[in-house]
PDB file of C-alpha atoms in Angstrom:
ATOM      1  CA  UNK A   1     107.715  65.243  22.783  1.00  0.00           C
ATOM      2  CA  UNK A   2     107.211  64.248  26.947  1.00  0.00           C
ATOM      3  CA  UNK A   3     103.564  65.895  26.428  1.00  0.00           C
ATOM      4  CA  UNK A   4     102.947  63.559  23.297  1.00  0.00           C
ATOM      5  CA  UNK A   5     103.951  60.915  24.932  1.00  0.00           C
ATOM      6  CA  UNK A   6     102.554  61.428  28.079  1.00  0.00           C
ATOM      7  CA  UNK A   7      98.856  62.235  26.277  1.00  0.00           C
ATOM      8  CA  UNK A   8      99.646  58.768  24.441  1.00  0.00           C
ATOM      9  CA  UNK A   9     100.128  56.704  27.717  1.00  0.00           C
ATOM     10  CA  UNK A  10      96.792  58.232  29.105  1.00  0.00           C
ATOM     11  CA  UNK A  11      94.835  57.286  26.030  1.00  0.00           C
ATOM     12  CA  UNK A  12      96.167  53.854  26.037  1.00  0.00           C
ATOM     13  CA  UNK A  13      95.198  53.290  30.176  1.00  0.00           C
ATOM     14  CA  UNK A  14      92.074  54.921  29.964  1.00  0.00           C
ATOM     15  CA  UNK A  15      91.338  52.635  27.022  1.00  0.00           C
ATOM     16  CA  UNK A  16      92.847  49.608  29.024  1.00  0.00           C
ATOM     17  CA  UNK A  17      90.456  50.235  32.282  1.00  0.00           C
ATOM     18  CA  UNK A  18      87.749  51.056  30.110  1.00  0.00           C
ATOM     19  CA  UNK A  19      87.614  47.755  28.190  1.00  0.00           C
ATOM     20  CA  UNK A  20      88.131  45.860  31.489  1.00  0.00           C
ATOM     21  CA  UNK A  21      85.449  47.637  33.259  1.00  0.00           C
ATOM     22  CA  UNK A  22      82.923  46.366  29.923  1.00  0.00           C
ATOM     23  CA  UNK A  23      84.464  43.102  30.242  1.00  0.00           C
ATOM     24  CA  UNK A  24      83.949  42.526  34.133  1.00  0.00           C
ATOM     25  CA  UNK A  25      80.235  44.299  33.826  1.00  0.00           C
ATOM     26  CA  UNK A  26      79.822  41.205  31.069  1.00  0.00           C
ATOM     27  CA  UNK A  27      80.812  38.566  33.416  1.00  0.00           C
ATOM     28  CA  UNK A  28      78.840  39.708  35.882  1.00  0.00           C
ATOM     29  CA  UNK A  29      75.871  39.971  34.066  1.00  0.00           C
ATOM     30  CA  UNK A  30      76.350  36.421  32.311  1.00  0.00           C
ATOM     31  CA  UNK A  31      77.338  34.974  36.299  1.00  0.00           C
ATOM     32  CA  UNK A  32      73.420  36.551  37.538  1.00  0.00           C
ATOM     33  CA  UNK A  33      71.768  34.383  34.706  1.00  0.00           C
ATOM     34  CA  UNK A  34      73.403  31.434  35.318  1.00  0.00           C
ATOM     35  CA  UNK A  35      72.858  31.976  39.171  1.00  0.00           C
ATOM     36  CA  UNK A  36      68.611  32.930  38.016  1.00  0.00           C
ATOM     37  CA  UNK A  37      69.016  29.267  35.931  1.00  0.00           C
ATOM     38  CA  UNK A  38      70.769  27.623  39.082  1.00  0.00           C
ATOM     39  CA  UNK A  39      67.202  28.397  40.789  1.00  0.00           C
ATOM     40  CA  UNK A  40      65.292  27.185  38.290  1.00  0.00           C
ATOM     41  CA  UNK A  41      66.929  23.879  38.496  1.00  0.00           C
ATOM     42  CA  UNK A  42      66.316  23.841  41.933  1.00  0.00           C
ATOM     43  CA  UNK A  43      62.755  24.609  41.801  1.00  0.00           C
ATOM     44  CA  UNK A  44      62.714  21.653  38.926  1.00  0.00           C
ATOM     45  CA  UNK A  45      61.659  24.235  35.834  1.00  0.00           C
ATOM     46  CA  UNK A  46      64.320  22.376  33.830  1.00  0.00           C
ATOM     47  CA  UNK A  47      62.403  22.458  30.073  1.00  0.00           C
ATOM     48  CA  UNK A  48      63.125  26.668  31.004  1.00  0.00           C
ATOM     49  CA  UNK A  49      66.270  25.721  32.229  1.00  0.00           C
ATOM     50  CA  UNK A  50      67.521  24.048  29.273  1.00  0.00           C
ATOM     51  CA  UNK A  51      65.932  26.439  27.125  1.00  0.00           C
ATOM     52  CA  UNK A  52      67.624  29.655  28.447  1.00  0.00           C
ATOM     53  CA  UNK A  53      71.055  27.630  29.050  1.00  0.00           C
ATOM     54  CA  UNK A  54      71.306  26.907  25.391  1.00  0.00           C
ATOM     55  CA  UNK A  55      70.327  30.460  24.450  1.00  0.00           C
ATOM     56  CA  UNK A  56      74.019  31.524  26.340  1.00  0.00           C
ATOM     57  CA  UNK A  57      76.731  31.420  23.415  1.00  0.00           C
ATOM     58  CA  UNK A  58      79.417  29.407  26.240  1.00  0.00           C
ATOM     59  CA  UNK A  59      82.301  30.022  23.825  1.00  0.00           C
ATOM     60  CA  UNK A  60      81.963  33.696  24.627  1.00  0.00           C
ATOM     61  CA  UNK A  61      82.294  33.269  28.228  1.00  0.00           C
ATOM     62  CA  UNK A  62      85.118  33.619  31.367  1.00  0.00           C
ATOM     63  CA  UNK A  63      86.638  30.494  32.862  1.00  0.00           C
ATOM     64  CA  UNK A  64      84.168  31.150  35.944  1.00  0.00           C
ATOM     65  CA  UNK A  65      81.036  31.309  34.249  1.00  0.00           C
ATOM     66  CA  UNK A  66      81.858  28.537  31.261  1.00  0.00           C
ATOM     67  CA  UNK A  67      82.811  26.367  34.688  1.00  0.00           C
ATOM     68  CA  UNK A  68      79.497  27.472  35.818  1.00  0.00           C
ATOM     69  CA  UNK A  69      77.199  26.810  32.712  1.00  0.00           C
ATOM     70  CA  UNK A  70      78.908  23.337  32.344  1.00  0.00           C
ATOM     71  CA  UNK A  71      77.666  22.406  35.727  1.00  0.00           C
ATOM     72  CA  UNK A  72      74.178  23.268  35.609  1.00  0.00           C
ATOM     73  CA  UNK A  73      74.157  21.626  31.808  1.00  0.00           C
ATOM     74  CA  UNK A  74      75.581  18.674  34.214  1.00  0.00           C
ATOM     75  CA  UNK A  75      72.894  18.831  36.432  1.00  0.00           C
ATOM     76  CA  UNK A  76      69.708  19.162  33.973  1.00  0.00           C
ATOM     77  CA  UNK A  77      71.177  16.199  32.562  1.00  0.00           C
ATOM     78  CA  UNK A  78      71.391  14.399  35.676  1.00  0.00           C
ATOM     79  CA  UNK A  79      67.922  14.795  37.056  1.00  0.00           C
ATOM     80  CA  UNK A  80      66.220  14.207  32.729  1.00  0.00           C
ATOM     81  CA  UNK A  81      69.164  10.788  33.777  1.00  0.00           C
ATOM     82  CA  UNK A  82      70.966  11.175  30.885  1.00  0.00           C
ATOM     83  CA  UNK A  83      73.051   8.682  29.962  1.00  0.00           C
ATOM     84  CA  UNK A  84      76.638   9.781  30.593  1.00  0.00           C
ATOM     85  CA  UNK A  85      79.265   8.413  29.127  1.00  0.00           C
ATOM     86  CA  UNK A  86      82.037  10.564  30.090  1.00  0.00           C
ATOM     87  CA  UNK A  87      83.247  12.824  33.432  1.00  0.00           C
ATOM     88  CA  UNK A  88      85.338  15.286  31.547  1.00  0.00           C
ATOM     89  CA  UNK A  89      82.854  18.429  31.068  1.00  0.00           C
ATOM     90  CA  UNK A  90      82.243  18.247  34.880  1.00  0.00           C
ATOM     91  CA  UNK A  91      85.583  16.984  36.289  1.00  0.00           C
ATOM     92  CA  UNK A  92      86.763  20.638  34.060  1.00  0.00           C
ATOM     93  CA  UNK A  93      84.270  22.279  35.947  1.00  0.00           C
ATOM     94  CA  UNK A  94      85.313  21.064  39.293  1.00  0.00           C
ATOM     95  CA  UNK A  95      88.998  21.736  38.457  1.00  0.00           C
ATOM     96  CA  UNK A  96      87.820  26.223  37.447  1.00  0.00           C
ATOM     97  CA  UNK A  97      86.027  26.066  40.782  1.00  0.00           C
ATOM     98  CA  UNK A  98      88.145  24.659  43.158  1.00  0.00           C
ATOM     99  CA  UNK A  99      90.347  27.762  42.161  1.00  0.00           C
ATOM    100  CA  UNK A 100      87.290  29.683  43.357  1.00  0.00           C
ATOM    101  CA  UNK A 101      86.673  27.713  46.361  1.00  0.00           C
ATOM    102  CA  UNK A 102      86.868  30.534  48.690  1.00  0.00           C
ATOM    103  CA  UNK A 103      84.520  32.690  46.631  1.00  0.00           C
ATOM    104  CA  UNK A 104      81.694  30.118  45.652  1.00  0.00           C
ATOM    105  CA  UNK A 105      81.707  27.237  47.789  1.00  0.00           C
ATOM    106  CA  UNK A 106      78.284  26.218  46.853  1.00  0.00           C
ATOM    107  CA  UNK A 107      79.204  26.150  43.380  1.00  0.00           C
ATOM    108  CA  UNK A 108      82.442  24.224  44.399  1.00  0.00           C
ATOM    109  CA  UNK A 109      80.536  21.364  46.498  1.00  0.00           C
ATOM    110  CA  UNK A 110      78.074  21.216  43.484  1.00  0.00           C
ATOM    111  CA  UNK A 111      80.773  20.540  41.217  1.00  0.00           C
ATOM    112  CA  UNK A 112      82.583  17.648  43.439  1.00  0.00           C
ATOM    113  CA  UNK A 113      78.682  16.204  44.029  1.00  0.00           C
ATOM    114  CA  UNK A 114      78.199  16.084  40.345  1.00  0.00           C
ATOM    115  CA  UNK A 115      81.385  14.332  39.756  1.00  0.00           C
ATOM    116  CA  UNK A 116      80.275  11.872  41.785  1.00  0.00           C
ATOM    117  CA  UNK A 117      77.514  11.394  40.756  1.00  0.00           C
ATOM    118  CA  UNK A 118      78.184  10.947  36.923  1.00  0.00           C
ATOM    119  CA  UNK A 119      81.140   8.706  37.699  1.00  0.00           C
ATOM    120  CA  UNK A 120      78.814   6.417  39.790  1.00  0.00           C
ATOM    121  CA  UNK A 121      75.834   6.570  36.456  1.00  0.00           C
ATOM    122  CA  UNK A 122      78.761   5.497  34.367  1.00  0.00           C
ATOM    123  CA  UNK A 123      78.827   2.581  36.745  1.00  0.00           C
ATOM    124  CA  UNK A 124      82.099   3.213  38.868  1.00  0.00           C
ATOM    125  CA  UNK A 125      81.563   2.542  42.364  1.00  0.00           C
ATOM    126  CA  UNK A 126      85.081   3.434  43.593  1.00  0.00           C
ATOM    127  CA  UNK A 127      87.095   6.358  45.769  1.00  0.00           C
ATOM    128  CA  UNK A 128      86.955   8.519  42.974  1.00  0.00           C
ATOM    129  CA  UNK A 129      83.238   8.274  43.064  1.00  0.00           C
ATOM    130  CA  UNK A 130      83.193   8.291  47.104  1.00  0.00           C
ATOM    131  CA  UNK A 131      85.788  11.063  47.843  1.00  0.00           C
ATOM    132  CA  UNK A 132      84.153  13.698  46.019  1.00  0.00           C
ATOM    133  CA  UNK A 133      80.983  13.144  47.378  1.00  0.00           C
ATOM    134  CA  UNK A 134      82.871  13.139  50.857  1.00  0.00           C
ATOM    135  CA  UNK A 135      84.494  16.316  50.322  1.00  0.00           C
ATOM    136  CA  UNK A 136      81.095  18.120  49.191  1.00  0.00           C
ATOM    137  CA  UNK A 137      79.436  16.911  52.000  1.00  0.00           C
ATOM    138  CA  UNK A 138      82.175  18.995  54.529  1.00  0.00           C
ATOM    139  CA  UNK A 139      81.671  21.938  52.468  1.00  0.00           C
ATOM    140  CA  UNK A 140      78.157  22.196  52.249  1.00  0.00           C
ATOM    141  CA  UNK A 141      77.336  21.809  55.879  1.00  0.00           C
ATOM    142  CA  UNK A 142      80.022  24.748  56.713  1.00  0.00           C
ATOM    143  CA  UNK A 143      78.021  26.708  54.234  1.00  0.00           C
ATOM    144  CA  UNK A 144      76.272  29.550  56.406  1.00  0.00           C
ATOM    145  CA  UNK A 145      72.786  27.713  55.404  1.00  0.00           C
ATOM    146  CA  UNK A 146      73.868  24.171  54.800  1.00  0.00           C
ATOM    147  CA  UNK A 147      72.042  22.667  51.802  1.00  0.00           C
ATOM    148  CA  UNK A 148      70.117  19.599  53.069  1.00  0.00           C
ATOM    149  CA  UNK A 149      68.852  18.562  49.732  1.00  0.00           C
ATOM    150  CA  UNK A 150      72.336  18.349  48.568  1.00  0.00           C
ATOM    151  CA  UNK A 151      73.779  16.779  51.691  1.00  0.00           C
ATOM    152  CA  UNK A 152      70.875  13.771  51.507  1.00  0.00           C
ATOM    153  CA  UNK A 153      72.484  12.937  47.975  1.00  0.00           C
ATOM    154  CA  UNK A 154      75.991  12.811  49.081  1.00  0.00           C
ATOM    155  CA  UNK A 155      75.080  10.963  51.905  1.00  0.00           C
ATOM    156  CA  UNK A 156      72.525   8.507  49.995  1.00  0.00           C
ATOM    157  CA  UNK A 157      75.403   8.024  47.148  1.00  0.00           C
ATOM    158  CA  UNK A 158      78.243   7.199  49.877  1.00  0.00           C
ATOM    159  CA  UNK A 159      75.688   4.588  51.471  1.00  0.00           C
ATOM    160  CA  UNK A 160      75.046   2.915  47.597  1.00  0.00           C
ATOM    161  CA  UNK A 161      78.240   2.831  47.028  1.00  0.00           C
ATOM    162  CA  UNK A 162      79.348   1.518  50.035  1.00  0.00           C
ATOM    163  CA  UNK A 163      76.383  -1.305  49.582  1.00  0.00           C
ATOM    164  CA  UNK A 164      77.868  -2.324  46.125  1.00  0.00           C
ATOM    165  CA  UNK A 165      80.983  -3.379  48.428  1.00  0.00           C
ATOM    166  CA  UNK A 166      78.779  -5.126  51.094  1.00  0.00           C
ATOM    167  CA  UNK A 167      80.767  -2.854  53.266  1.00  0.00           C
ATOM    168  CA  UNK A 168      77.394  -3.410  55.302  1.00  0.00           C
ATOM    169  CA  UNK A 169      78.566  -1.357  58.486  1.00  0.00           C
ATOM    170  CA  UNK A 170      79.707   2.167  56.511  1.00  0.00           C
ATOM    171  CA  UNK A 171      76.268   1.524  54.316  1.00  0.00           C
ATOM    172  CA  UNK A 172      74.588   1.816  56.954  1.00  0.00           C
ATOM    173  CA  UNK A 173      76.083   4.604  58.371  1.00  0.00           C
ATOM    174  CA  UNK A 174      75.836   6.750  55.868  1.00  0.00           C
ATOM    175  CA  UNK A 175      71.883   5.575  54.733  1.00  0.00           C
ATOM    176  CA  UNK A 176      71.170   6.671  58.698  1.00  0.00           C
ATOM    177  CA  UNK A 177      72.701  10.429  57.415  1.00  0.00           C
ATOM    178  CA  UNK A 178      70.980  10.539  54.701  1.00  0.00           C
ATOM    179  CA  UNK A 179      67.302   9.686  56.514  1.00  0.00           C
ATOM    180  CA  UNK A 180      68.005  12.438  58.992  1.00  0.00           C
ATOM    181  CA  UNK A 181      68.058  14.839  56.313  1.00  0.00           C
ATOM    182  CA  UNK A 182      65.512  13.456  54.302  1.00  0.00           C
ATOM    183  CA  UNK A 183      63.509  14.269  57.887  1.00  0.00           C
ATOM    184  CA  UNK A 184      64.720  17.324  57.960  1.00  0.00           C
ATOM    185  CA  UNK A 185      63.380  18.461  53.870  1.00  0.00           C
ATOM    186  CA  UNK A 186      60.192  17.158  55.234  1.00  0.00           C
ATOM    187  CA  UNK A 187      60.081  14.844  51.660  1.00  0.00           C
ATOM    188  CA  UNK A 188      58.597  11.521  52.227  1.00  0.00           C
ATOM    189  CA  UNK A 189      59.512  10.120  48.679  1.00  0.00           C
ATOM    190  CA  UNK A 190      62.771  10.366  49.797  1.00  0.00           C
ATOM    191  CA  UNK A 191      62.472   8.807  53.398  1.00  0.00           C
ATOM    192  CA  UNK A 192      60.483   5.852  51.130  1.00  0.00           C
ATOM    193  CA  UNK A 193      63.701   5.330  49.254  1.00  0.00           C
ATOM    194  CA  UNK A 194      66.088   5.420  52.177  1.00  0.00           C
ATOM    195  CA  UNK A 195      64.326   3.339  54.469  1.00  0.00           C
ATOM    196  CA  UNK A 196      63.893   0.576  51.487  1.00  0.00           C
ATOM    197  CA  UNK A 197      67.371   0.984  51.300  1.00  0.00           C
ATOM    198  CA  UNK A 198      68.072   0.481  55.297  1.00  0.00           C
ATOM    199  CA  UNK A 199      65.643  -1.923  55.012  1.00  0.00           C
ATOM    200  CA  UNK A 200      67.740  -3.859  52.770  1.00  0.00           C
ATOM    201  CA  UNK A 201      70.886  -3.217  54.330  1.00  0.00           C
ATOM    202  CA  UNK A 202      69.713  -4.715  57.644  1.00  0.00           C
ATOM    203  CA  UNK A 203      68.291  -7.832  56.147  1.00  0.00           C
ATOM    204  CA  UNK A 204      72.078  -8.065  54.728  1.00  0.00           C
ATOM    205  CA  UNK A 205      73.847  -7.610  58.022  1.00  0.00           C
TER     206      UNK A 205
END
């Protein structure tokens, strides 16, 4: 009777780590296409983006990696400007990731940016647009290779919002931060939009 129940117990763990080893290798495999559509985005290929991220059944996947496709769905959306009407599917996302904080920070700032920044589309221009953005900006410059593209928006968003207050002073503070790193990417279309907004901002003070 021990040895039948012994031989039982093995079956059932064997099973046990078996179907958790399948599951993890899943999740892993589903986390390296979303990371292969996070460089698309980047690189602006978001028609292939959007494509390949509606081709991923979401329902199917892990609280990571659902957090994960709902951000880059956030962020094709933002740069096609779609209208948003809601923060939920992104203020979910943020709330998955900062669990994971330690383990993706990138995705993490990404996910307080992009709060941010649909709060302030749907035309809030409050702390709980400007404290997000604030936080992401501290996390991606501690990143080993801090993300200037990234840290120009957070910085360019703080200075709007701060304009739409005629908090003139903190405007331009944070316009200044985000022309340095507008330098820095070497992108003139953004240095054209920052200095109009200095520009601005000075004729103001």
């Amino acid at each position: 009777v021990l040895r039948y129940y012994m031989r039982y117990f093995y079956i059932v763990f064997v099973t046990v780590v078996f179907i958790t080893a399948c599951k993890n290798s899943n999740d892993q495999t589903n986390f390296t296409k979303l990371t292969l559509l996070d460089s698309l985005i980047d690189k602006d290929e978001l028609s292939m983006a959007s494509d390949s991220l509606k081709s991923i059944n979401s329902k199917k996947l892990s609280d990571i990696n659902l957090a994960y496709y709902q951000l880059l769905d956030t962020r094709i959306k933002d740069k096609i400007y779609f209208n948003f009407t809601s923060d939920s599917i992104i203020s979910h996302s943020r709330e998955i990731l900062a669990k994971q904080h330690h383990k993706h920070p990138r995705l993490y700032a990404l996910s307080l940016m992009y709060q941010g920044i649909v709060r302030y589309r749907m035309g809030k221009t409050d702390s709980t647009v400007l404290i997000p953005l604030i936080k992401s900006i501290d996390i991606f410059k501690k990143t080993s290779t801090p993300d200037i593209k990234n840290i120009y928006l957070c910085y360019t968003y703080a200075g709007l919002i701060h304009d739409n207050h005629n908090d003139i002073s903190d405007a331009f503070r944070y316009l200044k931060e985000a022309a340095k790193y507008a330098k820095i990417d070497n992108d003139t279309s953004k240095l054209n939009f920052v200095y109009s907004e200095l520009a601005w901002n000075r004729l103001k003070a």
